[in-house]
Short mmCIF file of C-alpha atoms in Angstrom, two decimals:
data_model
loop_
_atom_site.label_atom_id
_atom_site.label_comp_id
_atom_site.label_asym_id
_atom_site.label_seq_id
_atom_site.Cartn_x
_atom_site.Cartn_y
_atom_site.Cartn_z
CA MET A 509 93.98 80.36 118.28
CA ASP A 510 96.41 82.90 120.38
CA ARG A 511 94.60 86.31 119.92
CA ARG A 512 97.41 88.46 121.70
CA PRO A 513 98.82 91.51 119.47
CA PHE A 514 101.50 90.55 116.89
CA LEU A 515 104.27 92.64 118.85
CA GLN A 516 103.50 90.99 122.08
CA ILE A 517 104.06 87.52 120.70
CA VAL A 518 107.09 88.49 119.06
CA GLU A 519 108.34 89.97 122.62
CA VAL A 520 107.52 86.97 124.13
CA HIS A 521 109.42 84.34 122.32
CA GLY A 522 112.12 86.97 122.45
CA ILE A 523 114.86 87.78 119.98
CA SER A 524 114.99 84.38 118.13
CA TRP A 525 112.11 84.87 115.79
CA ILE A 526 113.64 88.15 114.76
CA LEU A 527 117.08 86.75 114.25
CA ALA A 528 115.55 83.44 112.54
CA ALA A 529 113.48 85.60 110.39
CA LEU A 530 116.45 88.05 109.31
CA LEU A 531 118.76 84.85 109.04
CA GLY A 532 116.51 83.13 106.61
CA ALA A 533 115.90 86.54 104.46
CA ILE A 534 119.48 86.85 104.06
CA THR A 535 119.82 83.15 102.99
CA GLN A 536 117.25 83.40 100.46
CA PHE A 537 118.72 86.50 98.78
CA ARG A 538 122.18 84.83 98.69
CA MET A 539 120.46 81.88 97.15
CA ILE A 540 118.85 84.23 94.78
CA VAL A 541 122.27 85.81 93.77
CA THR A 542 124.09 82.48 93.42
CA ILE A 543 121.42 80.91 91.23
CA ILE A 544 120.87 83.88 88.89
CA GLY A 545 124.36 85.33 89.25
CA ALA A 546 124.94 88.20 86.97
CA ASP A 547 121.90 88.02 85.36
CA TYR A 548 119.82 89.27 88.62
CA GLY A 549 120.87 92.88 87.13
CA ASP A 550 118.16 92.26 84.60
CA SER A 551 115.72 91.79 87.53
CA ILE A 552 116.92 94.76 89.05
CA ALA A 553 116.60 96.60 85.39
CA ALA A 554 112.99 95.36 85.15
CA ALA A 555 112.03 97.37 88.11
CA GLN A 556 113.89 100.34 87.11
CA GLY A 557 111.81 100.28 83.83
CA VAL A 558 108.48 100.41 85.63
CA VAL A 559 109.25 103.30 87.47
CA ALA A 560 110.86 104.91 84.21
CA GLY A 561 107.47 103.77 82.25
CA THR A 562 109.57 101.39 79.85
CA PRO A 563 108.76 98.09 81.38
CA HIS A 564 109.75 94.93 79.36
CA TRP A 565 105.92 94.29 79.21
CA GLN A 566 103.21 96.42 79.74
CA VAL A 567 101.29 94.17 82.13
CA TYR A 568 104.28 94.90 84.77
CA GLN A 569 103.75 98.55 84.38
CA SER A 570 100.76 98.71 87.18
CA ARG A 571 103.04 96.65 89.44
CA VAL A 572 104.21 100.02 91.11
CA LEU A 573 104.47 99.34 94.58
CA GLY A 574 108.17 97.48 94.99
CA PRO A 575 109.49 99.70 92.12
CA TRP A 576 108.31 102.81 93.82
CA VAL A 577 109.60 101.85 97.32
CA ALA A 578 112.89 101.00 95.91
CA GLN A 579 113.19 104.36 93.94
CA PHE A 580 112.28 106.16 97.35
CA LEU A 581 114.90 104.14 99.17
CA SER A 582 117.58 104.86 96.45
CA GLY A 583 118.19 108.29 97.72
CA PRO A 584 119.08 107.56 101.43
CA VAL A 585 120.99 104.34 100.69
CA GLY A 586 123.02 105.51 97.56
CA SER A 587 121.52 103.66 94.69
CA PHE A 588 118.48 101.91 93.26
CA HIS A 589 120.40 98.42 93.33
CA ALA A 590 120.87 98.77 96.77
CA ALA A 591 117.40 99.69 97.36
CA HIS A 592 116.49 96.83 95.78
CA VAL A 593 118.52 94.65 97.20
CA LEU A 594 117.33 95.97 100.91
CA TYR A 595 113.68 96.02 100.05
CA THR A 596 113.96 92.34 98.73
CA ILE A 597 115.36 91.17 101.95
CA GLY A 598 113.06 93.18 103.99
CA LEU A 599 110.24 91.50 102.26
CA TYR A 600 111.45 88.06 103.15
CA PHE A 601 112.05 88.97 106.45
CA ALA A 602 108.51 90.36 107.11
CA ALA A 603 107.12 87.07 105.42
CA GLY A 604 109.11 84.71 107.38
CA LEU A 605 108.47 86.67 110.61
CA THR A 606 104.74 86.95 109.95
CA MET A 607 104.75 83.10 109.02
CA LEU A 608 106.12 82.34 112.34
CA VAL A 609 103.62 84.32 114.18
CA THR A 610 100.51 82.83 111.97
CA ALA A 611 101.49 79.37 112.74
CA TYR A 612 102.19 79.91 116.38
CA ARG A 613 98.75 81.39 116.79
CA LEU A 614 97.13 78.37 114.96
CA TYR A 615 99.02 75.55 116.11
CA GLY A 616 101.66 76.38 118.68
CA VAL A 617 105.82 77.16 118.86
CA THR A 618 106.43 73.60 117.31
CA ALA A 619 104.02 74.08 114.27
CA ALA A 620 105.53 77.83 113.88
CA TRP A 621 109.40 76.56 113.30
CA ILE A 622 107.68 73.69 111.02
CA ALA A 623 106.07 76.38 109.14
CA PHE A 624 108.80 78.66 108.73
CA LEU A 625 111.27 75.75 107.48
CA CYS A 626 108.84 74.55 104.91
CA PHE A 627 108.43 78.25 103.84
CA HIS A 628 112.03 78.99 103.22
CA LEU A 629 112.89 75.54 101.81
CA LEU A 630 109.90 76.02 99.00
CA CYS A 631 111.16 79.37 98.31
CA MET A 632 114.66 78.25 97.73
CA VAL A 633 113.58 75.31 95.61
CA LEU A 634 111.22 77.36 93.39
CA ILE A 635 113.96 79.90 92.70
CA ASN A 636 114.65 79.85 89.21
CA SER A 637 117.99 80.58 87.08
CA ARG A 638 116.67 83.45 85.24
CA TRP A 639 114.45 86.03 86.89
CA HIS A 640 113.36 87.27 90.48
CA TYR A 641 111.48 90.41 90.34
CA ILE A 642 110.94 92.86 93.09
CA TRP A 643 107.14 91.94 93.40
CA ASP A 644 107.64 88.22 94.10
CA GLY A 645 108.49 88.75 97.77
CA GLY A 646 105.53 90.84 98.07
CA ASP A 647 103.49 88.35 96.96
CA LEU A 648 105.01 86.08 99.54
CA LEU A 649 104.14 88.37 102.30
CA SER A 650 100.77 89.23 100.97
CA PHE A 651 99.41 85.75 100.67
CA THR A 652 100.96 84.83 104.04
CA LEU A 653 98.67 87.44 105.27
CA PHE A 654 95.93 86.27 103.24
CA CYS A 655 96.19 83.04 104.68
CA TYR A 656 96.09 84.21 108.32
CA PHE A 657 93.15 86.68 107.73
CA VAL A 658 91.03 83.70 106.10
CA LEU A 659 92.13 81.42 109.34
CA ALA A 660 91.43 84.34 111.79
CA ASP A 661 88.04 84.79 110.52
CA LYS A 662 88.91 88.44 109.70
CA ASP A 663 86.30 90.64 108.42
CA TRP A 664 85.85 92.48 105.12
CA ARG A 665 87.70 95.30 106.21
CA TRP A 666 90.74 93.64 106.52
CA MET A 667 90.48 91.74 103.32
CA THR A 668 89.88 94.90 101.53
CA GLY A 669 92.71 96.90 102.93
CA LEU A 670 95.08 93.68 102.13
CA PHE A 671 93.58 93.70 98.63
CA CYS A 672 94.11 97.67 98.26
CA VAL A 673 97.94 97.14 98.88
CA SER A 674 98.56 93.96 97.16
CA ILE A 675 96.78 94.89 93.89
CA LEU A 676 99.77 97.78 93.61
CA ASN A 677 102.41 94.90 93.92
CA ARG A 678 100.75 92.38 91.57
CA GLU A 679 97.63 91.29 89.98
CA SER A 680 97.54 88.01 92.01
CA ALA A 681 95.68 90.29 94.59
CA PHE A 682 92.53 89.55 92.09
CA PHE A 683 92.51 86.20 93.94
CA ILE A 684 92.26 87.90 97.35
CA ALA A 685 88.88 89.42 95.74
CA ALA A 686 87.69 86.30 94.42
CA TRP A 687 87.93 84.70 97.56
CA MET A 688 86.07 87.49 98.85
CA ILE A 689 83.15 86.82 96.50
CA LEU A 690 83.17 83.16 96.43
CA TYR A 691 83.61 82.16 100.21
CA PRO A 692 80.24 83.66 101.60
CA PHE A 693 78.16 82.07 99.23
CA LEU A 694 80.05 78.46 100.11
CA VAL A 695 79.47 79.08 103.67
CA ALA A 696 75.90 79.75 102.95
CA ILE A 697 75.56 76.69 100.80
CA LEU A 698 77.06 74.46 103.60
CA ASP A 699 74.77 76.02 106.36
CA ARG A 700 71.74 76.49 104.37
CA ALA A 701 71.75 80.33 105.08
CA ARG A 702 72.11 83.45 103.69
CA PRO A 703 75.37 84.69 102.73
CA ARG A 704 77.48 87.05 104.47
CA LEU A 705 76.65 89.96 101.63
CA PRO A 706 79.26 92.81 102.97
CA MET A 707 82.20 90.29 102.28
CA ALA A 708 80.89 89.44 98.94
CA LEU A 709 79.77 93.18 97.98
CA ALA A 710 83.36 94.31 99.15
CA GLY A 711 84.80 91.61 96.96
CA MET A 712 82.99 92.73 93.98
CA ALA A 713 84.00 96.35 94.59
CA CYS A 714 87.39 94.94 95.01
CA LEU A 715 87.31 93.31 91.66
CA VAL A 716 86.13 96.56 89.98
CA ALA A 717 88.08 99.11 91.18
CA GLY A 718 91.23 96.90 90.81
CA ALA A 719 90.73 96.08 87.21
CA LEU A 720 89.99 99.95 86.75
CA LEU A 721 93.27 100.63 88.79
CA VAL A 722 95.50 98.06 87.09
CA GLN A 723 94.51 99.24 83.45
CA GLY A 724 94.54 102.92 84.55
CA LEU A 725 98.06 102.72 85.71
CA ARG A 726 99.22 100.80 82.35
CA VAL A 727 97.47 103.84 80.24
CA VAL A 728 98.90 106.71 82.47
CA LEU A 729 102.34 105.37 83.42
CA LEU A 730 103.36 103.39 80.08
CA HIS A 731 105.67 105.09 77.58
CA ARG A 732 106.91 102.12 75.97
CA GLU A 733 107.16 98.45 76.53
CA ILE A 734 110.69 97.21 75.63
CA GLY A 735 110.53 93.69 75.84
CA PRO A 736 109.23 92.84 72.14
CA SER A 737 112.49 94.30 70.74
CA LEU A 738 114.65 93.58 73.96
CA PHE A 739 113.62 89.84 73.57
CA GLY A 740 113.04 89.37 70.17
CA MET A 741 109.39 88.86 70.54
CA PRO A 742 107.33 91.46 68.49
CA GLU A 743 104.17 89.30 68.07
CA MET A 744 104.09 89.84 72.12
CA ALA A 745 103.60 93.65 71.72
CA GLY A 746 100.62 95.73 73.11
CA ARG A 747 99.19 92.55 74.70
CA SER A 748 97.36 92.97 78.34
CA PHE A 749 97.18 89.17 78.50
CA HIS A 750 99.90 86.39 77.72
CA PRO A 751 98.57 83.31 77.37
CA HIS A 752 101.33 80.23 77.99
CA LEU A 753 99.00 77.22 77.85
CA HIS A 754 100.72 75.45 75.00
CA ASP A 755 104.25 76.04 76.03
CA ASN A 756 103.70 74.93 79.78
CA MET A 757 101.94 71.78 78.54
CA ILE A 758 104.86 70.95 76.77
CA TYR A 759 107.22 71.94 79.54
CA LEU A 760 105.15 69.66 82.21
CA PHE A 761 105.54 66.44 79.58
CA ASP A 762 109.16 67.29 79.30
CA ALA A 763 109.38 67.54 82.80
CA ILE A 764 108.02 63.88 83.37
CA ARG A 765 109.74 62.54 80.44
CA HIS A 766 113.07 64.00 80.94
CA PRO A 767 113.84 65.34 84.58
CA THR A 768 116.83 67.47 84.50
CA MET A 769 119.51 68.51 87.12
CA GLU A 770 117.81 71.80 87.87
CA PHE A 771 114.79 69.49 89.16
CA ASN A 772 112.14 70.18 86.78
CA ILE A 773 110.25 67.55 87.85
CA LEU A 774 109.24 69.77 91.26
CA ILE A 775 107.05 71.25 89.36
CA VAL A 776 104.90 68.39 88.51
CA VAL A 777 104.75 67.64 92.04
CA LEU A 778 104.41 71.09 93.67
CA LEU A 779 101.81 72.49 91.37
CA PRO A 780 98.97 70.14 92.19
CA ALA A 781 100.05 70.07 95.97
CA PRO A 782 97.75 72.54 97.06
CA LEU A 783 94.77 70.71 95.55
CA VAL A 784 95.77 67.58 97.52
CA LEU A 785 96.29 69.85 101.14
CA THR A 786 92.68 71.43 100.46
CA GLY A 787 91.08 67.96 100.57
CA LEU A 788 93.11 66.90 103.40
CA LEU A 789 92.93 70.19 105.46
CA ALA A 790 89.23 70.57 104.81
CA ARG A 791 88.37 66.93 105.95
CA ARG A 792 90.52 67.52 109.25
CA PHE A 793 89.63 71.06 110.32
CA GLY A 794 86.53 72.10 108.05
CA ARG A 795 85.15 75.01 106.00
CA ARG A 796 88.06 77.54 106.78
CA TYR A 797 90.64 75.73 105.33
CA LEU A 798 88.24 74.68 102.45
CA GLY A 799 87.80 77.99 101.77
CA LEU A 800 91.35 79.10 101.76
CA GLY A 801 92.32 75.80 99.63
CA LEU A 802 89.35 77.30 97.05
CA ALA A 803 91.33 80.75 96.58
CA HIS A 804 94.62 78.51 96.08
CA SER A 805 92.84 75.93 93.69
CA LEU A 806 91.95 78.79 91.67
CA ILE A 807 95.62 79.71 91.54
CA VAL A 808 96.80 76.66 90.76
CA LEU A 809 94.21 75.87 87.72
CA SER A 810 95.32 79.68 86.48
CA LEU A 811 99.04 79.29 86.34
CA PRO A 812 99.34 76.53 83.45
CA ILE A 813 97.28 79.30 81.52
CA VAL A 814 98.86 82.66 82.52
CA GLY A 815 102.08 81.83 84.18
CA VAL A 816 105.27 80.54 82.72
CA LEU A 817 106.01 77.32 84.79
CA SER A 818 109.87 77.31 83.71
CA GLU A 819 110.35 80.05 85.66
CA THR A 820 109.44 78.15 89.00
CA ARG A 821 109.08 81.27 90.98
CA VAL A 822 105.38 82.03 89.67
CA LEU A 823 104.43 79.15 92.49
CA PHE A 824 105.59 81.60 95.20
CA ASP A 825 101.77 82.41 95.72
CA LEU A 826 101.03 78.80 96.74
CA VAL A 827 104.17 78.68 99.14
CA PRO A 828 102.50 80.13 102.49
CA PHE A 829 99.43 78.10 102.12
CA MET A 830 101.51 74.94 101.51
CA ALA A 831 103.88 75.83 104.57
CA ILE A 832 100.82 76.61 106.91
CA GLY A 833 99.09 73.47 105.41
CA PHE A 834 101.86 71.06 106.12
CA ALA A 835 102.55 72.63 109.62
CA ALA A 836 98.67 71.89 110.36
CA LEU A 837 98.94 68.07 109.22
CA ILE A 838 102.10 67.39 111.31
CA GLN A 839 100.57 69.46 114.41
CA GLY A 840 97.08 67.75 114.02
CA GLN A 841 95.11 70.07 116.14
CA GLU A 842 94.61 73.76 116.62
CA LYS A 843 95.68 75.84 119.88
CA PRO A 844 92.54 76.64 122.22
CA ALA A 845 91.70 80.24 122.40
#
């Protein structure tokens, strides 16, 4: 693995990576507004609702990082709408550039471009025609960094720092804490040795502190959730957990029996893909990929329960892992240090 600093790697490879990351980010945003159209204003309103304490659903109230940053930028750029756009493009740019550097460090320059291309193609096919929230791009960056931290064998302090920022973006950060708890015990079982307790203890602390923080933000900042009346769903009012298993099973069966021009069949293919990748990568590269796949397998298993699969962007958490995994399988071996 190439251990040179991030900025030095970018400098060595010139302006091409920065331009490619910027072009990819602008292309992604153009695709978003093309597919969603005028309804994209609803996604911006959802972020404004978090700032005002009137989110669509109270579970959104703890997702403050993106809305607060957009609110902070709205003064210099002139409006919350413009700030929302710039922040979204910025997240795609940062995630794309991080993907290039991560894949380069692991497998070399060819794999970097393969991973970058896979990353953006997966994002494009997963954009749905109704919603693209400000925290969706944050998940892409968080899980790109998570993949790198795992594969680079970063210690508990890096993981804790990533969790502390990511939990303010969305509750998907709990999968990072779950990995911190489970992976040391996985290694201990494979090595028949004692687990690395600092990582596991840090993960437990993140899990508890994160749960308290999420609930605290919802209690303190929430004035009123407007989704029940806005969408005509009074039965969903006041819920801290939205189960979707029944509707998702119907959606998956319909996607198999009645594929549409929106390619709903893709969800049937892409949802289990991380499970297959985990097996292939673990067999070729060993425990780090097994551990990384463990966290993403938990995401796969949870999405039919807590995600709305018809909103295909809920698979964004899986995109960095799939992009890096495809590049790894194609490249075939890691770079020497």
